């Protein structure tokens, strides 16, 4: 059962959702905007203006970095949606998954930390030391992007070697997923349903562990069709024991859509490339009935909505597209990092928001009923 029928969602639901404001407040905000005031009829008839107005008011936990620029992007997206040319590229760890752990109220699990749940106490301690050493570098606003890439590469390589040395199995990983307590953000499945209904492509592009993401979707989602997953994929031996990772590895600052497009182009071109991709680049999980990007080789006619929780996620769409809206979940150190996030993302979500505001944007950009 999904959240509510599309015809009843937007903009009529604006006045009843807890994150929405009264009509009078929206109209008051609209008068202060550069576009001038608009009447109740226009508010109801124009979902783009309704979205901009609703989230231009402070204290909603939704920050519009450049409202006028976003307005134009939304209008462009609506035209692309009419042509069916909309794609979603979404990070997993602390984007699809919730940042705050329900039980401890601290930082929630990631796919790497779930895998660490299968480690011995000694190996788990070493993994924790790696996190304490490298995570502050990931979010340090004083470090350049080149410096961040260097440190993330080291973190990933060292963490992967721990996994190999631990000798864990696929069955242990499945048990770790069940015990992890990981929670998907509220309304993510509604968002997935939105993409499925309209046949919009959706790619989960993660620096996490593809095999664990797949197991999480199997255990947490009720819908049969899961998103396509493009992430670090494990190598198993005949007994199901982890013996390595497929190359190249992805971390938060080097995952790029161009690498995905190139892989699909290689697969399309010739049998030799298909064999090479199967041997060396087996990090695409395309489950039966998935709603992935399929054979995406060109993107010039696509409108892409990119969603993530790090500054690196804002750089994922590195290919030419018709339009791109970037949404960033700012999970921690909000005061220190908000300025940098506003520079990179069109919309910044704070306070461990669910996918409600994302759905609002989707209906503003893509719904015509």
Short mmCIF file of C-alpha atoms in Angstrom, two decimals:
data_model
loop_
_atom_site.label_atom_id
_atom_site.label_comp_id
_atom_site.label_asym_id
_atom_site.label_seq_id
_atom_site.Cartn_x
_atom_site.Cartn_y
_atom_site.Cartn_z
CA UNK A 1 0.00 0.00 0.00
CA UNK A 2 1.57 3.24 -1.08
CA UNK A 3 1.31 6.67 0.47
CA UNK A 4 -1.52 8.19 -1.56
CA UNK A 5 -2.79 8.21 -5.13
CA UNK A 6 -0.90 10.54 -7.48
CA UNK A 7 -4.03 12.48 -8.40
CA UNK A 8 -4.49 13.52 -4.79
CA UNK A 9 -0.90 14.36 -4.01
CA UNK A 10 0.28 17.67 -5.38
CA UNK A 11 -0.42 20.50 -4.93
CA UNK A 12 -3.66 19.82 -3.09
CA UNK A 13 -1.81 17.99 -0.29
CA UNK A 14 0.39 20.98 0.43
CA UNK A 15 -1.99 22.34 3.02
CA UNK A 16 -2.31 19.11 5.04
CA UNK A 17 1.23 17.71 5.16
CA UNK A 18 3.00 18.47 8.48
CA UNK A 19 5.91 20.04 6.60
CA UNK A 20 3.61 22.34 4.65
CA UNK A 21 2.38 25.76 5.59
CA UNK A 22 -1.07 27.31 5.56
CA UNK A 23 -2.28 28.87 2.32
CA UNK A 24 -1.99 32.34 3.85
CA UNK A 25 1.67 31.72 4.68
CA UNK A 26 2.39 30.49 1.17
CA UNK A 27 0.75 33.55 -0.34
CA UNK A 28 2.65 35.82 2.04
CA UNK A 29 5.93 34.16 1.05
CA UNK A 30 5.10 34.40 -2.62
CA UNK A 31 4.67 38.17 -2.35
CA UNK A 32 8.24 38.46 -1.12
CA UNK A 33 9.63 36.46 -4.01
CA UNK A 34 11.14 38.10 -7.05
CA UNK A 35 8.44 36.66 -9.27
CA UNK A 36 5.80 38.63 -7.42
CA UNK A 37 2.54 37.50 -5.84
CA UNK A 38 0.22 34.86 -7.15
CA UNK A 39 -3.37 34.13 -6.33
CA UNK A 40 -4.87 31.01 -4.79
CA UNK A 41 -5.94 29.80 -8.22
CA UNK A 42 -2.39 30.05 -9.56
CA UNK A 43 -1.02 28.28 -6.47
CA UNK A 44 -3.32 25.36 -7.13
CA UNK A 45 -2.75 25.36 -10.87
CA UNK A 46 1.03 25.76 -10.92
CA UNK A 47 2.87 22.98 -9.04
CA UNK A 48 6.27 24.56 -9.68
CA UNK A 49 5.28 27.80 -7.96
CA UNK A 50 3.59 25.87 -5.17
CA UNK A 51 6.74 23.87 -4.50
CA UNK A 52 9.00 26.94 -4.53
CA UNK A 53 6.65 28.85 -2.23
CA UNK A 54 6.14 25.99 0.22
CA UNK A 55 9.84 25.52 0.84
CA UNK A 56 10.97 29.14 0.62
CA UNK A 57 9.77 29.65 4.20
CA UNK A 58 12.39 29.07 6.90
CA UNK A 59 12.37 26.23 9.43
CA UNK A 60 11.00 23.52 7.15
CA UNK A 61 14.28 21.62 7.10
CA UNK A 62 14.32 22.14 3.33
CA UNK A 63 16.72 24.74 1.92
CA UNK A 64 16.36 25.96 -1.66
CA UNK A 65 19.83 27.13 -2.61
CA UNK A 66 18.82 29.28 -5.59
CA UNK A 67 15.01 29.43 -5.89
CA UNK A 68 14.91 31.24 -9.24
CA UNK A 69 17.36 28.82 -10.84
CA UNK A 70 15.43 25.87 -9.37
CA UNK A 71 12.21 27.28 -10.78
CA UNK A 72 13.66 27.19 -14.30
CA UNK A 73 15.05 23.71 -13.79
CA UNK A 74 11.66 22.44 -12.67
CA UNK A 75 9.99 23.90 -15.73
CA UNK A 76 12.56 22.22 -17.95
CA UNK A 77 12.03 18.93 -16.13
CA UNK A 78 8.30 19.09 -16.76
CA UNK A 79 8.91 19.26 -20.49
CA UNK A 80 11.36 16.35 -20.32
CA UNK A 81 8.88 14.35 -18.23
CA UNK A 82 6.25 14.76 -20.96
CA UNK A 83 8.71 13.01 -23.27
CA UNK A 84 9.48 10.30 -20.69
CA UNK A 85 13.11 11.43 -20.42
CA UNK A 86 13.57 11.45 -16.64
CA UNK A 87 16.17 9.41 -14.75
CA UNK A 88 16.99 9.20 -11.04
CA UNK A 89 20.49 8.55 -9.71
CA UNK A 90 20.42 7.92 -5.96
CA UNK A 91 23.10 7.18 -3.36
CA UNK A 92 22.37 4.46 -0.78
CA UNK A 93 24.23 4.87 2.52
CA UNK A 94 22.54 7.58 4.61
CA UNK A 95 20.57 8.72 1.57
CA UNK A 96 18.16 5.85 0.97
CA UNK A 97 19.05 4.51 4.41
CA UNK A 98 18.32 6.66 7.45
CA UNK A 99 21.26 8.45 9.04
CA UNK A 100 20.13 8.20 12.66
CA UNK A 101 20.05 4.76 14.25
CA UNK A 102 16.62 4.13 15.77
CA UNK A 103 18.04 2.20 18.72
CA UNK A 104 21.14 4.20 19.69
CA UNK A 105 20.15 7.61 18.26
CA UNK A 106 23.70 7.79 16.93
CA UNK A 107 25.07 7.33 13.41
CA UNK A 108 23.18 4.54 11.68
CA UNK A 109 24.73 1.54 9.94
CA UNK A 110 26.19 1.62 6.43
CA UNK A 111 26.67 -1.31 4.08
CA UNK A 112 30.33 -1.47 5.10
CA UNK A 113 29.51 -1.45 8.82
CA UNK A 114 26.87 -4.16 8.27
CA UNK A 115 29.56 -6.29 6.66
CA UNK A 116 31.74 -5.61 9.69
CA UNK A 117 29.03 -7.24 11.80
CA UNK A 118 30.32 -10.56 10.46
CA UNK A 119 33.88 -9.86 11.63
CA UNK A 120 35.60 -11.18 14.72
CA UNK A 121 35.97 -8.71 17.57
CA UNK A 122 39.58 -8.02 16.64
CA UNK A 123 38.82 -7.30 12.98
CA UNK A 124 35.80 -5.20 13.97
CA UNK A 125 38.03 -3.09 16.20
CA UNK A 126 40.40 -2.50 13.29
CA UNK A 127 37.48 -1.46 11.07
CA UNK A 128 36.29 0.98 13.74
CA UNK A 129 39.76 2.49 13.88
CA UNK A 130 39.63 3.03 10.11
CA UNK A 131 36.29 4.82 10.41
CA UNK A 132 37.53 7.07 13.20
CA UNK A 133 40.60 7.87 11.14
CA UNK A 134 39.04 8.49 7.73
CA UNK A 135 35.41 9.62 8.16
CA UNK A 136 36.41 13.04 9.59
CA UNK A 137 38.46 13.56 6.42
CA UNK A 138 35.40 12.78 4.27
CA UNK A 139 33.41 15.63 5.84
CA UNK A 140 36.27 18.07 6.56
CA UNK A 141 35.42 21.32 4.70
CA UNK A 142 39.07 22.42 4.90
CA UNK A 143 40.31 19.58 2.66
CA UNK A 144 40.43 19.94 -1.12
CA UNK A 145 38.64 17.42 -3.34
CA UNK A 146 41.97 15.88 -4.39
CA UNK A 147 42.89 15.40 -0.74
CA UNK A 148 39.51 13.82 0.02
CA UNK A 149 39.87 11.43 -2.94
CA UNK A 150 43.30 10.35 -1.70
CA UNK A 151 42.06 9.57 1.80
CA UNK A 152 38.86 7.83 0.63
CA UNK A 153 40.87 5.58 -1.69
CA UNK A 154 43.09 4.56 1.21
CA UNK A 155 40.09 3.94 3.50
CA UNK A 156 38.35 1.76 0.94
CA UNK A 157 41.40 -0.33 0.09
CA UNK A 158 42.23 -0.94 3.74
CA UNK A 159 38.61 -1.77 4.60
CA UNK A 160 38.34 -4.20 1.69
CA UNK A 161 41.51 -5.99 2.76
CA UNK A 162 40.04 -6.46 6.22
CA UNK A 163 36.99 -8.09 4.63
CA UNK A 164 39.13 -10.49 2.62
CA UNK A 165 41.27 -11.37 5.65
CA UNK A 166 38.15 -11.99 7.75
CA UNK A 167 37.06 -14.85 5.45
CA UNK A 168 33.34 -14.11 5.78
CA UNK A 169 30.66 -15.84 3.70
CA UNK A 170 27.54 -14.76 1.81
CA UNK A 171 25.37 -16.47 4.41
CA UNK A 172 27.04 -14.48 7.18
CA UNK A 173 26.38 -11.28 5.25
CA UNK A 174 22.70 -12.15 4.93
CA UNK A 175 22.48 -12.77 8.67
CA UNK A 176 24.28 -9.46 9.33
CA UNK A 177 21.70 -7.59 7.22
CA UNK A 178 18.86 -9.07 9.27
CA UNK A 179 20.56 -8.11 12.54
CA UNK A 180 21.73 -4.66 11.45
CA UNK A 181 18.70 -2.59 12.37
CA UNK A 182 19.16 -0.53 9.19
CA UNK A 183 16.06 1.50 8.33
CA UNK A 184 15.20 2.91 4.93
CA UNK A 185 14.13 6.56 4.96
CA UNK A 186 10.40 7.05 5.22
CA UNK A 187 8.55 7.15 1.90
CA UNK A 188 11.46 5.74 -0.09
CA UNK A 189 9.22 2.96 -1.35
CA UNK A 190 6.64 5.55 -2.39
CA UNK A 191 9.40 7.26 -4.36
CA UNK A 192 10.34 3.95 -5.97
CA UNK A 193 6.70 3.34 -6.82
CA UNK A 194 6.52 6.80 -8.41
CA UNK A 195 9.39 5.93 -10.76
CA UNK A 196 7.97 2.50 -11.56
CA UNK A 197 4.50 3.80 -12.42
CA UNK A 198 5.89 6.31 -14.89
CA UNK A 199 8.62 4.00 -16.24
CA UNK A 200 11.32 6.50 -15.22
CA UNK A 201 14.73 4.86 -14.83
CA UNK A 202 16.27 4.66 -11.37
CA UNK A 203 19.87 3.75 -10.55
CA UNK A 204 21.22 3.23 -7.04
CA UNK A 205 24.84 4.35 -7.44
CA UNK A 206 26.79 3.71 -4.26
CA UNK A 207 30.29 3.52 -2.84
CA UNK A 208 28.90 0.83 -0.55
CA UNK A 209 28.57 -2.92 -1.05
CA UNK A 210 26.23 -3.94 -3.88
CA UNK A 211 25.58 -7.42 -2.50
CA UNK A 212 24.45 -6.02 0.85
CA UNK A 213 22.24 -3.37 -0.77
CA UNK A 214 20.57 -6.15 -2.75
CA UNK A 215 19.92 -8.15 0.44
CA UNK A 216 18.53 -5.04 2.17
CA UNK A 217 16.09 -4.41 -0.66
CA UNK A 218 14.99 -8.05 -0.60
CA UNK A 219 14.26 -7.86 3.13
CA UNK A 220 12.96 -4.27 3.45
CA UNK A 221 10.92 -3.59 0.29
CA UNK A 222 7.47 -5.00 -0.41
CA UNK A 223 7.53 -4.21 -4.13
CA UNK A 224 8.81 -6.96 -6.43
CA UNK A 225 10.79 -4.63 -8.71
CA UNK A 226 13.97 -3.33 -7.09
CA UNK A 227 16.24 -0.55 -8.35
CA UNK A 228 19.32 -1.37 -10.36
CA UNK A 229 22.48 -1.24 -8.22
CA UNK A 230 25.88 0.05 -9.33
CA UNK A 231 28.36 -0.33 -6.46
CA UNK A 232 31.32 -2.28 -5.10
CA UNK A 233 30.66 -5.94 -5.77
CA UNK A 234 32.16 -8.83 -3.86
CA UNK A 235 33.92 -11.85 -5.35
CA UNK A 236 33.03 -15.23 -3.84
CA UNK A 237 34.66 -18.62 -4.22
CA UNK A 238 32.75 -21.85 -4.83
CA UNK A 239 31.97 -22.12 -1.11
CA UNK A 240 30.50 -18.62 -0.87
CA UNK A 241 33.55 -17.13 0.87
CA UNK A 242 34.60 -13.55 0.08
CA UNK A 243 37.92 -13.60 -1.78
CA UNK A 244 38.05 -10.10 -3.26
CA UNK A 245 36.30 -7.15 -4.87
CA UNK A 246 35.63 -6.49 -8.54
CA UNK A 247 37.58 -3.57 -9.99
CA UNK A 248 37.44 -0.66 -10.14
CA UNK A 249 36.32 0.17 -6.63
CA UNK A 250 34.05 3.13 -5.92
CA UNK A 251 34.29 5.59 -3.07
CA UNK A 252 32.16 8.62 -2.38
CA UNK A 253 34.31 11.01 -4.41
CA UNK A 254 35.04 8.97 -7.55
CA UNK A 255 31.72 7.39 -8.45
CA UNK A 256 30.65 8.98 -11.73
CA UNK A 257 27.79 8.39 -14.16
CA UNK A 258 30.23 8.42 -17.07
CA UNK A 259 31.71 5.10 -15.90
CA UNK A 260 28.25 3.53 -15.89
CA UNK A 261 27.44 4.85 -19.36
CA UNK A 262 30.77 3.62 -20.70
CA UNK A 263 30.15 0.14 -19.31
CA UNK A 264 26.80 -0.06 -21.07
CA UNK A 265 28.36 1.24 -24.28
CA UNK A 266 31.04 -1.46 -24.07
CA UNK A 267 28.43 -4.14 -23.49
CA UNK A 268 26.50 -2.96 -26.52
CA UNK A 269 29.45 -2.76 -28.90
CA UNK A 270 30.96 -6.23 -29.14
CA UNK A 271 31.24 -9.66 -27.58
CA UNK A 272 34.84 -9.11 -26.47
CA UNK A 273 33.81 -6.06 -24.46
CA UNK A 274 30.93 -7.98 -22.94
CA UNK A 275 33.32 -10.71 -21.82
CA UNK A 276 35.76 -8.17 -20.42
CA UNK A 277 33.00 -6.39 -18.53
CA UNK A 278 31.75 -9.68 -17.11
CA UNK A 279 35.26 -10.59 -15.93
CA UNK A 280 36.50 -7.26 -14.63
CA UNK A 281 33.54 -4.98 -14.03
CA UNK A 282 30.89 -7.17 -12.46
CA UNK A 283 29.50 -4.48 -10.21
CA UNK A 284 26.09 -3.97 -11.75
CA UNK A 285 23.22 -5.82 -10.11
CA UNK A 286 20.17 -5.72 -12.37
CA UNK A 287 17.54 -7.80 -10.60
CA UNK A 288 14.55 -9.30 -12.37
CA UNK A 289 11.93 -6.62 -12.94
CA UNK A 290 14.32 -3.83 -11.94
CA UNK A 291 13.75 -0.22 -12.92
CA UNK A 292 17.37 0.61 -13.73
CA UNK A 293 18.82 2.80 -16.45
CA UNK A 294 18.93 -0.22 -18.81
CA UNK A 295 21.26 0.35 -21.77
CA UNK A 296 22.00 4.01 -21.09
CA UNK A 297 24.78 5.08 -23.43
CA UNK A 298 23.70 8.66 -24.12
CA UNK A 299 22.27 11.19 -21.71
CA UNK A 300 21.98 14.42 -23.71
CA UNK A 301 18.18 14.18 -23.83
CA UNK A 302 17.77 13.15 -20.18
CA UNK A 303 16.59 15.10 -17.19
CA UNK A 304 18.42 13.67 -14.18
CA UNK A 305 17.45 14.05 -10.53
CA UNK A 306 20.54 13.22 -8.47
CA UNK A 307 20.19 12.51 -4.73
CA UNK A 308 22.98 11.99 -2.19
CA UNK A 309 24.39 12.92 1.20
CA UNK A 310 27.95 14.05 0.48
CA UNK A 311 29.58 16.75 -1.60
CA UNK A 312 30.94 13.99 -3.82
CA UNK A 313 27.40 12.90 -4.67
CA UNK A 314 26.81 16.28 -6.28
CA UNK A 315 29.52 15.40 -8.82
CA UNK A 316 28.09 12.00 -9.84
CA UNK A 317 26.37 13.39 -12.95
CA UNK A 318 29.53 14.23 -14.89
CA UNK A 319 28.06 13.71 -18.37
CA UNK A 320 26.08 16.06 -20.57
CA UNK A 321 22.38 16.01 -19.69
CA UNK A 322 19.42 18.12 -20.73
CA UNK A 323 18.80 19.16 -17.11
CA UNK A 324 19.92 18.12 -13.64
CA UNK A 325 18.45 18.82 -10.20
CA UNK A 326 20.68 17.87 -7.27
CA UNK A 327 19.21 17.09 -3.84
CA UNK A 328 21.52 16.74 -0.83
CA UNK A 329 20.78 15.19 2.56
CA UNK A 330 22.89 17.13 5.07
CA UNK A 331 22.98 14.66 7.94
CA UNK A 332 25.56 16.10 10.31
CA UNK A 333 27.54 19.27 11.12
CA UNK A 334 24.78 21.34 9.53
CA UNK A 335 26.05 24.77 10.55
CA UNK A 336 29.58 24.08 9.36
CA UNK A 337 28.64 22.41 6.07
CA UNK A 338 25.44 24.13 4.92
CA UNK A 339 27.27 26.74 2.87
CA UNK A 340 29.24 24.13 0.95
CA UNK A 341 26.10 22.05 0.36
CA UNK A 342 24.20 25.07 -0.96
CA UNK A 343 26.98 25.63 -3.47
CA UNK A 344 26.68 22.07 -4.82
CA UNK A 345 23.01 21.13 -4.39
CA UNK A 346 19.83 22.81 -5.61
CA UNK A 347 17.94 21.55 -2.55
CA UNK A 348 19.40 20.70 0.86
CA UNK A 349 17.45 18.54 3.33
CA UNK A 350 18.34 18.62 7.03
CA UNK A 351 17.09 16.90 10.15
CA UNK A 352 17.07 13.31 8.85
CA UNK A 353 14.18 14.01 6.49
CA UNK A 354 12.41 11.21 4.71
CA UNK A 355 11.66 11.15 0.99
CA UNK A 356 8.56 13.36 1.41
CA UNK A 357 10.20 16.55 0.02
CA UNK A 358 11.76 14.49 -2.78
CA UNK A 359 8.32 13.19 -3.70
CA UNK A 360 6.98 16.74 -3.62
CA UNK A 361 9.65 17.75 -6.11
CA UNK A 362 8.87 14.71 -8.27
CA UNK A 363 5.21 15.63 -8.48
CA UNK A 364 6.07 19.26 -9.17
CA UNK A 365 8.43 18.25 -11.96
CA UNK A 366 6.76 15.19 -13.42
CA UNK A 367 3.03 15.02 -12.63
CA UNK A 368 0.39 16.30 -15.04
CA UNK A 369 -2.90 14.82 -13.80
#
